[in-house]
Amino acid sequence: MLFSKMLIPTLRETPQDTDIVSAKLMIRAGMIRKLMSGFYEFLPLGLKALRKVENIIREEMNKAGGQEIVLPLLFPKDLWLQTGRWNVYGKELFRLKDRKESEFCLAPTAEETITDLVRKEVKSYKQLPFMLYQFGTKFRDEIRPRFGVMRSREFLMKDAYSFHADEADLDVYYKQMYDVYINICKRCGFKFRSVEAASGAIGGSQSCEFMVLADTGEEEIAWCNCGYGANSEKAESLVAVSYQEEELFDMQEVLTPEVCAVSDVSKFLNLPYEKFIKTMVYLADGSPIVVLVRGDYDVNEIKLQSLLGANEVVLADEQTINFVTKSPKGFAGPVGLKDVKIIADISVIEIPNAVTGANKKKIHIKNVNYNRDYSADIVADIRKVKKGDICPKCKKENLKFSRGIEIGHIFKVGTKYSKSLNATYLDVNGKENLIVMGCYGIGVTRILAATIEQSHDDNGIIWPDNIAPFEVVIVPINYAHEQTKEVTNKIYRELSAKGLDVLIDDRDERAGIKFKDADLIGVPYRITIGEKGLLNNAVELKSRAVDKNAIKLLSPQDVINEILKIYNK
Ligand code: ATP
Ligand code: MG
């Protein structure tokens, strides 16, 4: 491939409206261009890298017995109504109508369509289990499209779905797919962690996310040296404070004139946060509930939502707070509350002589004790984990926190979709059963961005060997020079013949510019061919990743052998 013939519009300057290094570099390297917010064009170089990722995933899916298919990108409203997701998915779903006013959505994920396909085609247990997968464009009207193709509104996902006769069979396959995902991450060269996750809009009993470690990651991971790891949306912890035995006093109202936030009342009363009950009023699918967490914790709305099985949990407006607590915002507490469901975090009920709002303007109550002065309808883990919390697995070490980019997510979906769409099979005894499903997604476009986020320097991208759009770039200092051209073409022919992607920078540019571009687009190996070197039968070999300043002088044949050895060809 000749550089001069390829559309690789590299840029010297950093593009203006990009917010993350991978997006900047993808644009500067001429891999992508932005059409509009959240929509990107993939240029030849970008697509070549994307295909490399796709092929790694395809090979691993095929090894796991997957069969590749292609589903339409437009889905009928009716199927989405049957599973209830037409309403649940909300504004993230792109919706449209055809000329007959029939309604559709653009695929954000394909459980409905695949379950519909399978319910029509599977009749007997003899057809199970199997796995189907596709590389499909997905559309999600993200509230905040950002970070280039990392969080875009149109992206490429590999989505896979497995179908089983029972949970036990799904359990076995889920483990196998877990290993497949670990392999994909390794082959992409990631530093990563797999973590327990909340199942979100897809639903199901167990799910695991694959997180590429990067400071710019949008996700927070809580982990421990013992092997525990969870998305902090889902992470559990042991309550870190144990209280001294103390006498339980009678409740006592205290005037707290200008203060209502825990931080202020804590200062005012000179008591630590751990002595406070934070009382929050929420609306769960429109109904008010009261949620209690210890003063040093925050409510984890995702845990709360899944505990209640609610579609939506949001903080209540002031009017609802007034109605529930009969007092202005800022003075809520559980004592004396009636006709409202109270959900307490487990950290709350252990506090001796706690402080909380009195449901009266400017007043708090001291010495509040669980069971004696208030109770809760549900006591559960509904708090966000935080620094200092103890690992729930080894029960010894403090949890550590890292940031990560979620590149893949696998779910045990169970019968959620087969139930609503009535996808069944007949078992050995001729009895009808629901098909049990697993669901496995990986963001192909996001993997590219995550790779760059993890692997770059001031000069540009540093592709891992497996994903590089080109494995080798040959830089002839003067391609018009006959012997240079001959040697360039020989190396090109021999490496290409072994299946390597080789780029010849044949442009009539200064060597410095060609070197800068080679570094920017991140090609792992650069071979430089100059007239002077050829006088001694020598060309230069330089690696982008390893020992960046080291240049080896080799004969053309040795350089070919060396590269073939590196790539095991
Ligand atoms: P996130 O929490 O980042 O929004 P998600 O939980 O919505 O992700 P899934 O529905 O599990 O994502 O989709 C599977 C994979 O698709 C994700 O692991 C991610 O790699 C990719 N993905 C999801 N949303 C986007 C997006 N807006 N842009 C690019 N890739 C995405
Ligand atoms: Mg999402």
PDB file of C-alpha atoms in Angstrom, residues 34-161:
ATOM      1  CA  LYS A  34     -16.509  13.750  12.945  1.00  0.00           C
ATOM      2  CA  LEU A  35     -19.737  14.147  11.004  1.00  0.00           C
ATOM      3  CA  MET A  36     -21.768  15.515  13.931  1.00  0.00           C
ATOM      4  CA  SER A  37     -22.029  14.978  17.666  1.00  0.00           C
ATOM      5  CA  GLY A  38     -21.527  11.262  18.350  1.00  0.00           C
ATOM      6  CA  PHE A  39     -21.240  10.219  14.680  1.00  0.00           C
ATOM      7  CA  TYR A  40     -17.884   9.480  13.088  1.00  0.00           C
ATOM      8  CA  GLU A  41     -16.627   8.494   9.670  1.00  0.00           C
ATOM      9  CA  PHE A  42     -14.014   5.765   9.632  1.00  0.00           C
ATOM     10  CA  LEU A  43     -11.263   6.498   7.105  1.00  0.00           C
ATOM     11  CA  PRO A  44      -9.125   3.721   5.562  1.00  0.00           C
ATOM     12  CA  LEU A  45      -6.547   3.617   8.346  1.00  0.00           C
ATOM     13  CA  GLY A  46      -9.199   3.628  11.070  1.00  0.00           C
ATOM     14  CA  LEU A  47     -11.141   0.902   9.340  1.00  0.00           C
ATOM     15  CA  LYS A  48      -8.053  -1.263   8.914  1.00  0.00           C
ATOM     16  CA  ALA A  49      -7.426  -1.149  12.672  1.00  0.00           C
ATOM     17  CA  LEU A  50     -11.102  -1.758  13.389  1.00  0.00           C
ATOM     18  CA  ARG A  51     -11.059  -4.849  11.176  1.00  0.00           C
ATOM     19  CA  LYS A  52      -8.059  -6.203  13.092  1.00  0.00           C
ATOM     20  CA  VAL A  53     -10.009  -5.954  16.337  1.00  0.00           C
ATOM     21  CA  GLU A  54     -13.043  -7.461  14.642  1.00  0.00           C
ATOM     22  CA  ASN A  55     -10.999 -10.413  13.442  1.00  0.00           C
ATOM     23  CA  ILE A  56      -9.558 -11.139  16.881  1.00  0.00           C
ATOM     24  CA  ILE A  57     -13.080 -11.180  18.270  1.00  0.00           C
ATOM     25  CA  ARG A  58     -14.424 -13.244  15.367  1.00  0.00           C
ATOM     26  CA  GLU A  59     -11.719 -15.877  15.833  1.00  0.00           C
ATOM     27  CA  GLU A  60     -12.472 -16.140  19.541  1.00  0.00           C
ATOM     28  CA  MET A  61     -16.238 -16.309  18.949  1.00  0.00           C
ATOM     29  CA  ASN A  62     -15.786 -19.061  16.399  1.00  0.00           C
ATOM     30  CA  LYS A  63     -13.551 -20.977  18.816  1.00  0.00           C
ATOM     31  CA  ALA A  64     -16.411 -20.798  21.326  1.00  0.00           C
ATOM     32  CA  GLY A  65     -18.687 -22.411  18.737  1.00  0.00           C
ATOM     33  CA  GLY A  66     -20.423 -19.180  17.731  1.00  0.00           C
ATOM     34  CA  GLN A  67     -22.175 -18.805  14.391  1.00  0.00           C
ATOM     35  CA  GLU A  68     -22.017 -15.399  12.739  1.00  0.00           C
ATOM     36  CA  ILE A  69     -25.214 -13.793  11.486  1.00  0.00           C
ATOM     37  CA  VAL A  70     -26.393 -10.313  10.495  1.00  0.00           C
ATOM     38  CA  LEU A  71     -29.575  -8.776  11.865  1.00  0.00           C
ATOM     39  CA  PRO A  72     -31.367  -5.707  10.501  1.00  0.00           C
ATOM     40  CA  LEU A  73     -30.616  -2.354  12.120  1.00  0.00           C
ATOM     41  CA  LEU A  74     -34.270  -1.346  12.267  1.00  0.00           C
ATOM     42  CA  PHE A  75     -36.519  -3.091  14.768  1.00  0.00           C
ATOM     43  CA  PRO A  76     -40.333  -3.029  14.932  1.00  0.00           C
ATOM     44  CA  LYS A  77     -41.954  -1.265  17.899  1.00  0.00           C
ATOM     45  CA  ASP A  78     -44.249  -4.204  18.538  1.00  0.00           C
ATOM     46  CA  LEU A  79     -41.431  -6.528  19.705  1.00  0.00           C
ATOM     47  CA  TRP A  80     -40.107  -3.824  21.995  1.00  0.00           C
ATOM     48  CA  LEU A  81     -43.561  -3.294  23.474  1.00  0.00           C
ATOM     49  CA  GLN A  82     -43.801  -7.008  24.196  1.00  0.00           C
ATOM     50  CA  THR A  83     -40.620  -6.958  26.291  1.00  0.00           C
ATOM     51  CA  GLY A  84     -41.546  -3.621  27.864  1.00  0.00           C
ATOM     52  CA  ARG A  85     -38.358  -1.950  26.682  1.00  0.00           C
ATOM     53  CA  TRP A  86     -40.073   0.474  24.278  1.00  0.00           C
ATOM     54  CA  ASN A  87     -40.933   2.493  27.396  1.00  0.00           C
ATOM     55  CA  VAL A  88     -38.032   1.559  29.697  1.00  0.00           C
ATOM     56  CA  TYR A  89     -35.264   2.472  27.266  1.00  0.00           C
ATOM     57  CA  GLY A  90     -36.375   6.094  27.249  1.00  0.00           C
ATOM     58  CA  LYS A  91     -34.607   8.780  25.302  1.00  0.00           C
ATOM     59  CA  GLU A  92     -31.542   6.674  24.464  1.00  0.00           C
ATOM     60  CA  LEU A  93     -33.636   4.842  21.860  1.00  0.00           C
ATOM     61  CA  PHE A  94     -33.681   6.402  18.386  1.00  0.00           C
ATOM     62  CA  ARG A  95     -37.270   6.067  17.171  1.00  0.00           C
ATOM     63  CA  LEU A  96     -38.666   6.623  13.702  1.00  0.00           C
ATOM     64  CA  LYS A  97     -41.694   6.026  11.507  1.00  0.00           C
ATOM     65  CA  ASP A  98     -42.058   4.702   7.989  1.00  0.00           C
ATOM     66  CA  ARG A  99     -44.357   6.122   5.305  1.00  0.00           C
ATOM     67  CA  LYS A 100     -47.260   4.110   6.712  1.00  0.00           C
ATOM     68  CA  GLU A 101     -46.727   5.628  10.166  1.00  0.00           C
ATOM     69  CA  SER A 102     -45.518   2.270  11.576  1.00  0.00           C
ATOM     70  CA  GLU A 103     -42.993   2.822  14.363  1.00  0.00           C
ATOM     71  CA  PHE A 104     -39.484   1.425  14.666  1.00  0.00           C
ATOM     72  CA  CYS A 105     -36.320   1.878  16.652  1.00  0.00           C
ATOM     73  CA  LEU A 106     -32.698   1.766  15.566  1.00  0.00           C
ATOM     74  CA  ALA A 107     -30.851  -1.161  17.166  1.00  0.00           C
ATOM     75  CA  PRO A 108     -29.261  -0.217  20.526  1.00  0.00           C
ATOM     76  CA  THR A 109     -28.818  -3.962  21.301  1.00  0.00           C
ATOM     77  CA  ALA A 110     -30.685  -6.884  19.769  1.00  0.00           C
ATOM     78  CA  GLU A 111     -32.265  -9.161  22.398  1.00  0.00           C
ATOM     79  CA  GLU A 112     -35.788  -8.676  21.028  1.00  0.00           C
ATOM     80  CA  THR A 113     -34.903  -9.466  17.429  1.00  0.00           C
ATOM     81  CA  ILE A 114     -32.728 -12.453  18.195  1.00  0.00           C
ATOM     82  CA  THR A 115     -35.279 -13.939  20.596  1.00  0.00           C
ATOM     83  CA  ASP A 116     -37.968 -13.470  17.962  1.00  0.00           C
ATOM     84  CA  LEU A 117     -35.795 -15.270  15.422  1.00  0.00           C
ATOM     85  CA  VAL A 118     -35.020 -18.110  17.794  1.00  0.00           C
ATOM     86  CA  ARG A 119     -38.595 -18.596  19.022  1.00  0.00           C
ATOM     87  CA  LYS A 120     -39.633 -19.158  15.414  1.00  0.00           C
ATOM     88  CA  GLU A 121     -36.826 -21.581  14.600  1.00  0.00           C
ATOM     89  CA  VAL A 122     -36.250 -23.605  17.770  1.00  0.00           C
ATOM     90  CA  LYS A 123     -38.764 -26.299  18.621  1.00  0.00           C
ATOM     91  CA  SER A 124     -36.900 -29.037  20.438  1.00  0.00           C
ATOM     92  CA  TYR A 125     -34.272 -29.531  23.113  1.00  0.00           C
ATOM     93  CA  LYS A 126     -32.266 -31.296  20.406  1.00  0.00           C
ATOM     94  CA  GLN A 127     -31.495 -27.906  18.823  1.00  0.00           C
ATOM     95  CA  LEU A 128     -29.991 -26.498  22.058  1.00  0.00           C
ATOM     96  CA  PRO A 129     -27.535 -25.140  23.066  1.00  0.00           C
ATOM     97  CA  PHE A 130     -26.096 -22.784  20.455  1.00  0.00           C
ATOM     98  CA  MET A 131     -24.658 -19.313  20.160  1.00  0.00           C
ATOM     99  CA  LEU A 132     -25.236 -16.664  17.503  1.00  0.00           C
ATOM    100  CA  TYR A 133     -23.250 -13.499  17.126  1.00  0.00           C
ATOM    101  CA  GLN A 134     -22.978 -10.494  14.863  1.00  0.00           C
ATOM    102  CA  PHE A 135     -20.929  -7.400  14.286  1.00  0.00           C
ATOM    103  CA  GLY A 136     -23.704  -4.878  14.222  1.00  0.00           C
ATOM    104  CA  THR A 137     -23.921  -1.112  14.163  1.00  0.00           C
ATOM    105  CA  LYS A 138     -25.664   0.132  17.284  1.00  0.00           C
ATOM    106  CA  PHE A 139     -27.429   3.423  17.826  1.00  0.00           C
ATOM    107  CA  ARG A 140     -27.889   5.015  21.219  1.00  0.00           C
ATOM    108  CA  ASP A 141     -28.892   8.613  21.699  1.00  0.00           C
ATOM    109  CA  GLU A 142     -26.448   9.061  24.558  1.00  0.00           C
ATOM    110  CA  ILE A 143     -27.188  11.957  26.881  1.00  0.00           C
ATOM    111  CA  ARG A 144     -23.541  13.012  26.681  1.00  0.00           C
ATOM    112  CA  PRO A 145     -21.797  11.738  23.577  1.00  0.00           C
ATOM    113  CA  ARG A 146     -18.106  12.349  24.168  1.00  0.00           C
ATOM    114  CA  PHE A 147     -14.581  10.995  23.997  1.00  0.00           C
ATOM    115  CA  GLY A 148     -14.753  10.399  20.240  1.00  0.00           C
ATOM    116  CA  VAL A 149     -15.775   6.835  19.379  1.00  0.00           C
ATOM    117  CA  MET A 150     -15.560   5.837  23.041  1.00  0.00           C
ATOM    118  CA  ARG A 151     -19.064   7.128  23.747  1.00  0.00           C
ATOM    119  CA  SER A 152     -20.655   7.826  20.418  1.00  0.00           C
ATOM    120  CA  ARG A 153     -24.244   7.650  19.241  1.00  0.00           C
ATOM    121  CA  GLU A 154     -23.454   5.161  16.476  1.00  0.00           C
ATOM    122  CA  PHE A 155     -20.872   2.459  17.150  1.00  0.00           C
ATOM    123  CA  LEU A 156     -19.880  -1.058  16.224  1.00  0.00           C
ATOM    124  CA  MET A 157     -20.638  -3.768  18.742  1.00  0.00           C
ATOM    125  CA  LYS A 158     -20.139  -7.482  18.631  1.00  0.00           C
ATOM    126  CA  ASP A 159     -23.227  -8.866  20.271  1.00  0.00           C
ATOM    127  CA  ALA A 160     -23.603 -12.560  20.957  1.00  0.00           C
ATOM    128  CA  TYR A 161     -26.532 -14.519  22.354  1.00  0.00           C
TER     129      TYR A 161
END
